[in-house]
Coordinates of C-alpha atoms (C1' of nucleotides) in Angstrom, one line a residue:
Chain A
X1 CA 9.0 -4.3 5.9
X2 CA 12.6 -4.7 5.9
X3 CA 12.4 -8.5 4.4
X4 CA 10.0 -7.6 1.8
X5 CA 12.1 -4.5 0.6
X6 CA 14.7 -7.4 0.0
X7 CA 12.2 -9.2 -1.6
X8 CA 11.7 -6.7 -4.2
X9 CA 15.5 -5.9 -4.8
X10 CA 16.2 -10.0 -5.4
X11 CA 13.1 -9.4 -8.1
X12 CA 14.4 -6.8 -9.9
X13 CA 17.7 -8.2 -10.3
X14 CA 16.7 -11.5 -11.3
X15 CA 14.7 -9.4 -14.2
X16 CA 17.3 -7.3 -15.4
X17 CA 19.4 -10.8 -15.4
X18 CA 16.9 -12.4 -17.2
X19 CA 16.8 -8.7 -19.7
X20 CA 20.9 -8.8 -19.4
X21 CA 20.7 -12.8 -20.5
X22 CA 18.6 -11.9 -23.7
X23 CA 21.0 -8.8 -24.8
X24 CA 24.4 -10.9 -24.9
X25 CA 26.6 -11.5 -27.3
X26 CA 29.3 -14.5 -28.0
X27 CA 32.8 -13.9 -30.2
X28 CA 34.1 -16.8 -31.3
X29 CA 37.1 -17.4 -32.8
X30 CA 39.9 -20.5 -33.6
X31 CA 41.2 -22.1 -30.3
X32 CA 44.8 -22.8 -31.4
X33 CA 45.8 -19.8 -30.7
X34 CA 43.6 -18.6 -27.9
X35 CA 43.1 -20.8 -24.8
X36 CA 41.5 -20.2 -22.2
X37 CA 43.1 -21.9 -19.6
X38 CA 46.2 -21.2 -20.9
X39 CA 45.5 -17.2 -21.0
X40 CA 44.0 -16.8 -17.8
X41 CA 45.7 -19.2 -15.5
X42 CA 49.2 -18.1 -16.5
X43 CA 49.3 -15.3 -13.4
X44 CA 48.4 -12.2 -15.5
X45 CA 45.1 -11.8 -14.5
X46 CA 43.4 -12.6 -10.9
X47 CA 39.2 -12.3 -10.8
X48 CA 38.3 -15.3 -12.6
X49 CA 36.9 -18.7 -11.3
X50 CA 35.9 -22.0 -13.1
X51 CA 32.8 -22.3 -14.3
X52 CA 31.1 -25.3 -16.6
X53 CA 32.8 -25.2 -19.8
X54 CA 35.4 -22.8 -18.8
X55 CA 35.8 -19.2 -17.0
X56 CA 33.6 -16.2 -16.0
X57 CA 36.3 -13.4 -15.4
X58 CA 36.0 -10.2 -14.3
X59 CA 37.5 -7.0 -15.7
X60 CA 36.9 -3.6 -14.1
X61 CA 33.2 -3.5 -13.6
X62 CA 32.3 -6.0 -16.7
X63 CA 32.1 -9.5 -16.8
X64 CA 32.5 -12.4 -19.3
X65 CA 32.1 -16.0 -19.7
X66 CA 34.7 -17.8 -22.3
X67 CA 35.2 -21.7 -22.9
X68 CA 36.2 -24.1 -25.5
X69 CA 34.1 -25.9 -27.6
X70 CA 34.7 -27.6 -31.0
X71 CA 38.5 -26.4 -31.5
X72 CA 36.8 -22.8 -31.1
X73 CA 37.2 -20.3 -28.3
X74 CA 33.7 -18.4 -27.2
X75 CA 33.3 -15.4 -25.2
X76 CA 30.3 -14.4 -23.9
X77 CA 29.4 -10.9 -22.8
X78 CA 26.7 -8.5 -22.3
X79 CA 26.6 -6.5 -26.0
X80 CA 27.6 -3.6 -24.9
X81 CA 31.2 -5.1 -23.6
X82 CA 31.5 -7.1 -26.2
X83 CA 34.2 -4.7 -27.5
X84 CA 36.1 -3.9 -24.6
X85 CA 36.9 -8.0 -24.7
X86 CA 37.7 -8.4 -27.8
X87 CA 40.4 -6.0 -27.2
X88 CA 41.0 -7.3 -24.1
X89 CA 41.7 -10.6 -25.3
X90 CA 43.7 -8.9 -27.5
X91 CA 41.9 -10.6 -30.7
X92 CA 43.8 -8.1 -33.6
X93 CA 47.1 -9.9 -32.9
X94 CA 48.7 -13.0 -34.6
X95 CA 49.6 -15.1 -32.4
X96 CA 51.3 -17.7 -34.9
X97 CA 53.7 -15.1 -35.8
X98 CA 54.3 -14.6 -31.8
X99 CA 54.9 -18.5 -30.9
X100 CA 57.4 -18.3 -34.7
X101 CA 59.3 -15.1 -33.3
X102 CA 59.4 -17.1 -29.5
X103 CA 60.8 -20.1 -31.3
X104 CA 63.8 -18.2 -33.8
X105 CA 65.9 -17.3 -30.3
X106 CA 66.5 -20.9 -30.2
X107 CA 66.5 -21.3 -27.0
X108 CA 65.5 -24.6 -26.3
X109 CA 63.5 -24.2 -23.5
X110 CA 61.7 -21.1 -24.7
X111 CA 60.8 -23.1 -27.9
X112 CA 59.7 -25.9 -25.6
X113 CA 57.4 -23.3 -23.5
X114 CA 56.1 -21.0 -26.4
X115 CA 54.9 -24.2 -27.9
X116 CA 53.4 -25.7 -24.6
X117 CA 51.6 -22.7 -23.9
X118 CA 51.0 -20.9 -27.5
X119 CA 47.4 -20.3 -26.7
X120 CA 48.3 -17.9 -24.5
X121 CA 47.2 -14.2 -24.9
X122 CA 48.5 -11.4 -23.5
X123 CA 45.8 -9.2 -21.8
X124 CA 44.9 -5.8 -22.0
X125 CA 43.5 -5.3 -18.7
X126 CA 41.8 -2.3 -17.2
X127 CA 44.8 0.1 -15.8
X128 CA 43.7 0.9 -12.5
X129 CA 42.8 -2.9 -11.5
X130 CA 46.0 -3.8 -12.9
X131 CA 48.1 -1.2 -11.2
X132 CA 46.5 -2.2 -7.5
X133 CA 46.6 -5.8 -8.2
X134 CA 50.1 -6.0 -8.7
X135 CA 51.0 -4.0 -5.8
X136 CA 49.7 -6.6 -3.9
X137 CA 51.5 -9.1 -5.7
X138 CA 54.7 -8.2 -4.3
X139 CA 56.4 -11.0 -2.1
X140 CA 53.0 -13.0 -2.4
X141 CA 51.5 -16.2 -3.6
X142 CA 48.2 -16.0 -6.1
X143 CA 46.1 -17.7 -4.5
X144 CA 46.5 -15.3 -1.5
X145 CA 46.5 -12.2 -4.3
X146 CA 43.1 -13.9 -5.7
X147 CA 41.5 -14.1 -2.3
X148 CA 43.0 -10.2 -0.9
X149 CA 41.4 -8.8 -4.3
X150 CA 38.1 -10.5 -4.3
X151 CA 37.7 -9.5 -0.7
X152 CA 38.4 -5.9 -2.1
X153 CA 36.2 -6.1 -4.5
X154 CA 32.9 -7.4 -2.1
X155 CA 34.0 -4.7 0.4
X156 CA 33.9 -1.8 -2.1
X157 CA 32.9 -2.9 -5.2
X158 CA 29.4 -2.3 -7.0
X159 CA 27.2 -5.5 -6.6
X160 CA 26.1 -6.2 -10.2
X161 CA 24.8 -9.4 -11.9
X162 CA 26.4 -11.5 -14.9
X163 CA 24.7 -14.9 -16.0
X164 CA 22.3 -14.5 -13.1
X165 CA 24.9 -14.8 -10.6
X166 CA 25.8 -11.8 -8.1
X167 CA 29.2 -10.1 -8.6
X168 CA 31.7 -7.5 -7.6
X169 CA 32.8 -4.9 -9.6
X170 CA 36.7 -4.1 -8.7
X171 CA 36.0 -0.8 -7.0
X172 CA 36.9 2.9 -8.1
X173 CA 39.9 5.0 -6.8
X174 CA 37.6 6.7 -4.8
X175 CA 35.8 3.2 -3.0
X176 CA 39.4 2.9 -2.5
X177 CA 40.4 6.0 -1.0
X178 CA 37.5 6.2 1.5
X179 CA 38.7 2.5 3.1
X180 CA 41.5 2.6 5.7
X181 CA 44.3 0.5 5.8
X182 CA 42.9 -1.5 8.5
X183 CA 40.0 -2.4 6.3
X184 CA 43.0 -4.0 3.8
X185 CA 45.0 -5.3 6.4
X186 CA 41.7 -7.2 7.6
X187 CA 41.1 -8.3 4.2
X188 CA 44.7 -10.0 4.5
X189 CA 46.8 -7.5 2.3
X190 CA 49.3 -7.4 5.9
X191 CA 52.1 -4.7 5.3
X192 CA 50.8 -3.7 2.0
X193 CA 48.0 -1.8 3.3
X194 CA 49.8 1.6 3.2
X195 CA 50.7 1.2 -0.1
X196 CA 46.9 0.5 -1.3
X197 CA 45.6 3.3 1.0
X198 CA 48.3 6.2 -0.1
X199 CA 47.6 4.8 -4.0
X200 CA 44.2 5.1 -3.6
X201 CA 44.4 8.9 -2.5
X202 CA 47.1 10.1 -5.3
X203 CA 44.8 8.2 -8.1
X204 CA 41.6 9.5 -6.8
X205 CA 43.3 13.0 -7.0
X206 CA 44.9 13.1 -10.2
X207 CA 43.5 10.3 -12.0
X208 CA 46.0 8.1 -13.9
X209 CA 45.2 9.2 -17.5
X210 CA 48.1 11.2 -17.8
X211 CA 49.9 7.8 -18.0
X212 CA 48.5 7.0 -21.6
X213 CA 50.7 8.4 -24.4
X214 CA 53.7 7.6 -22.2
X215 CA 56.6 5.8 -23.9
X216 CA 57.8 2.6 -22.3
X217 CA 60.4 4.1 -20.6
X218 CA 58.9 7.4 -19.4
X219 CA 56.0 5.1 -18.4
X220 CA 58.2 3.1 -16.1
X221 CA 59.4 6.1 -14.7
X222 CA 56.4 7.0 -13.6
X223 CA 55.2 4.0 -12.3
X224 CA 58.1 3.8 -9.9
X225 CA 56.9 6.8 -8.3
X226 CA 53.7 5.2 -6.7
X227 CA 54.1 3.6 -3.0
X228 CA 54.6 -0.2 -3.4
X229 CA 55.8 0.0 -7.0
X230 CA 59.3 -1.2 -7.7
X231 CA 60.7 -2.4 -11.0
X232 CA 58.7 -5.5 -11.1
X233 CA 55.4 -4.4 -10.5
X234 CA 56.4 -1.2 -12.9
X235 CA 56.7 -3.9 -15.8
X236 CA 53.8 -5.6 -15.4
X237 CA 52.0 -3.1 -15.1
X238 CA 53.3 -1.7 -18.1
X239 CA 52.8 -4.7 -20.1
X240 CA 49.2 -6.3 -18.8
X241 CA 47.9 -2.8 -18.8
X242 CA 49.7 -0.5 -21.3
X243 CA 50.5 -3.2 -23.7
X244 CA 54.4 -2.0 -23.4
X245 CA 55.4 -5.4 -24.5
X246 CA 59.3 -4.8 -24.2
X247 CA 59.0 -5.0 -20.8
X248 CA 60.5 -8.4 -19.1
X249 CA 59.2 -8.1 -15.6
X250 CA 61.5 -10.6 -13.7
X251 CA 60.3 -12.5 -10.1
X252 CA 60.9 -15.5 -8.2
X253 CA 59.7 -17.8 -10.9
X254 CA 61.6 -16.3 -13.9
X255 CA 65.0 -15.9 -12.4
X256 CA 64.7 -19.6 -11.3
X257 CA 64.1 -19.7 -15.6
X258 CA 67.3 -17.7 -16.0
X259 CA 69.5 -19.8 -13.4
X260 CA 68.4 -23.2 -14.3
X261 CA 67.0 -23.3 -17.5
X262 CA 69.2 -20.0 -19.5
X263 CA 72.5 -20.9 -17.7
X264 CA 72.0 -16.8 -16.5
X265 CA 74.8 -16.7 -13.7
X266 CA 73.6 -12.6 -12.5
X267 CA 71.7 -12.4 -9.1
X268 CA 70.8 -9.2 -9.2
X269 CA 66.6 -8.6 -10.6
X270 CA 67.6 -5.8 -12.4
X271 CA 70.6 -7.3 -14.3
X272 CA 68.7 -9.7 -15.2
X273 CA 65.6 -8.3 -16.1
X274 CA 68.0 -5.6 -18.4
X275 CA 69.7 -8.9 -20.4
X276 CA 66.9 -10.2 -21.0
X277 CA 64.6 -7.2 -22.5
X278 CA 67.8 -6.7 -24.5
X279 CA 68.0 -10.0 -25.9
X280 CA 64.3 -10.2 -26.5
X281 CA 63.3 -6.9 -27.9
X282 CA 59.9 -6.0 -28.2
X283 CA 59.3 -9.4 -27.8
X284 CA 59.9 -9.6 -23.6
X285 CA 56.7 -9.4 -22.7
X286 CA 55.4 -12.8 -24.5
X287 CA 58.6 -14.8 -23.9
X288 CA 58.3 -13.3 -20.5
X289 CA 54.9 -15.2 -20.0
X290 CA 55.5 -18.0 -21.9
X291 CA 58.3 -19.1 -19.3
X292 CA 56.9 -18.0 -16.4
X293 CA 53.6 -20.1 -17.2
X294 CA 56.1 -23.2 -18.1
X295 CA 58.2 -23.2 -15.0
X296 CA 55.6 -22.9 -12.7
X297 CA 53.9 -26.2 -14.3
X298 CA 56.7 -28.4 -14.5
Chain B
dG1 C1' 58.8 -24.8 13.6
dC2 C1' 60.7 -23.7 8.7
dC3 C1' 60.7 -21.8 3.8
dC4 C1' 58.3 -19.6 0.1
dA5 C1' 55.4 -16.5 -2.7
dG6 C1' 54.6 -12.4 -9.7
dG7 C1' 59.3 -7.4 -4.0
dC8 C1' 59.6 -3.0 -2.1
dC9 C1' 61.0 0.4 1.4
dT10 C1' 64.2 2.3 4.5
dT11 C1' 68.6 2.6 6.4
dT12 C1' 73.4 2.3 6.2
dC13 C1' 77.7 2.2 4.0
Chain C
dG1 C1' 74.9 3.3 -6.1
dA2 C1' 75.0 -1.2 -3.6
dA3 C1' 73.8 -4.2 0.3
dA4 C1' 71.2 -5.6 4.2
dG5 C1' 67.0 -6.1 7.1
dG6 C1' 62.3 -5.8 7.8
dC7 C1' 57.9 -6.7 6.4
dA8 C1' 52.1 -9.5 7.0
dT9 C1' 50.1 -13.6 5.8
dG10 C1' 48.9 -18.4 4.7
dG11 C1' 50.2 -22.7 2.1
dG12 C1' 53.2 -26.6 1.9

DNA sequence: GCCCAGGCCTTTC
DNA sequence: GAAAGGCATGGG
C-alpha cells in the first residue's frame, strides 16, 4: 500500500513536470554584458549547480535554467517567474555604462577586473534567503555556505520540481523557526546555529517588510540589530537584496584587494570599508564585486 | 598538526 | 569606543 502510494506521487509529479515543461518561457538577451558564469560564480548567490549548457539556480521557491548560446544569454523559467528573473537578473540596467564608470577611477586594477569580469550582474535576490545566507557566511568558506544551505533547504524546504528534476525550495521563516539549533548545527552551520534559530523567530514574528522603503543607511541600521549580523553581512545584504548599491561590504578577500592591489595601509574593516564607499559612491557595490570576483581567480 | 574561509559576539579596558 | 579572545567546521 505504502509503495504504491509512492507510486502514485512519482506519477503525478512527473505529469505536472511534463505540464510545467510545456508552460515555460526563455528571455534572452546579448551575452556581453550578462554572463552566466561570471554572475553567479562571483560569491553573491549560493543555490545553483552546473548543469549542460550552463546553470539551474534557485531563488526563494522558483527555479531557473540560464546558459550561453550564440553570444546570447537564455533564461529559462516556468511563465509565471519569468518576471521575478528578469528582475532578478537585474535586466533594466546598463551594464556598459557600469564597466565605463568602473574604468574612469583609474585604478588600474579595478579597470583590469571590471573588464575581466564585465558580464557580471548584480542580483536582486529574495530578501529573506539573502539575509540567512549571509549570516552563515560569516568566517566561512562557499563551498561549506553552498553545502550548510542546501542541507537547509532539503530539511525544511518544499519539495518541488523544475526541468523534471526534484528540488528544494529555500524554506519560510516559519520552516525555520520550528527547527532547533541542533538540527543547523547537524547540518554543519557549527556556532552559527543560534543566530539562524533566534533570526528565524524575530522574522517569523514581525516579518521583514518593514525593511523596504528604508534608506541605505537606516537600512543598515536595522540590519545590525539581527543576531549574527555585523557590518559585513549588513552590506550585503543590503546590496544583493535591497539593491542599496553604495554599500562596499569588505571581507577577507577585498582587504587583501585594498593591501596589495590599492596600496590601502588601514587594518581596521570598517576604515576600510568607509574609504572605499566614499571614493566609489553609488558605485561600491559593482566595483565591490568586480574585485572581489578578480582576486579570488588570480 | 597548522592556517584559512564573504565575521560577529562578548568581555574588558 | 577600541582591542582581544572565542567560536564550529572542513578544505588545503
Amino acid at each position: 500500500m505504502r509503495n504504491r502510494k509512492q507510486y502514485n506521487t512519482t506519477a503525478v509529479d512527473k505529469l505536472l513536470a511534463a505540464v510545467y515543461n510545456l508552460i515555460m518561457k526563455t528571455i534572452t538577451c546579448k551575452s556581453e554584458y550578462f554572463n552566466p558564469k561570471d554572475t553567479i560564480e562571483c560569491g553573491q548567490v549560493f543555490r545553483y549547480y552546473q548543469h549542460e549548457k550552463g546553470y539551474i539556480l534557485y531563488s526563494a521557491d522558483k527555479a531557473c535554467y540560464i546558459y550561453c548560446e550564440n553570444e546570447q544569454t537564455h533564461i529559462k523559467a516556468e511563465d509565471c517567474d519569468a518576471d521575478y528573473f528578469y528582475n532578478y537578473f537585474d535586466l533594466d540596467r546598463n551594464y556598459f555604462d557600469i564597466v565605463r564608470h568602473a574604468s574612469s577611477f583609474n585604478v588600474d586594477y579595478l579597470t583590469k577586473a571590471a573588464n575581466a569580469a564585465k558580464g557580471l550582474r548584480l542580483l536582486n535576490q529574495d530578501k529573506q534567503e539573502t539575509l540567512f545566507s549571509f549570516i552563515i557566511s560569516q568566517n566561512n568558506n562557499i563551498p561549506r555556505i553552498k553545502k550548510i544551505i542546501e542541507g537547509i533547504c532539503r530539511a525544511l524546504g518544499e519539495r518541488k520540481f523544475f526541468m523534471g528534476k526534484e528540488y528544494y525550495t529555500f524554506p519560510t521563516a516559519t520552516a525555520l523557526a520550528s527547527a532547533s539549533a541542533s538540527l543547523y548545527k547537524s547540518l554543519g552551520a557549527g556556532y552559527r546555529d543560534e543566530f539562524i534559530c533566534q533570526v528565524a523567530q524575530r522574522v517569523s514574528k514581525e516579518g521583514i517588510a518593514h525593511l523596504d522603503n528604508l534608506s541605505a543607511q537606516e537600512l543598515k541600521k536595522e540590519l545590525l540589530t539581527y543576531k549574527g549580523v555585523g557590518p559585513k553581512v549588513a552590506d550585503c545584504v543590503a546590496l544583493f537584496a535591497y539593491k542599496k548599491t553604495e554599500s562596499f561590504p569588505v571581507d577577507t578577500w577585498i582587504k587583501k584587494v585594498y593591501k596589495e592591489d590599492l596600496g590601502g595601509t588601514q587594518t581596521d574593516r570598517k576604515k576600510i570599508a568607509a574609504h572605499l564607499q566614499n571614493t566609489f559612491g553609488e558605485y561600491s557595490g559593482f566595483v565591490q564585486q568586480y574585485l572581489f570576483y578578480f582576486k579570488r581567480q588570480n
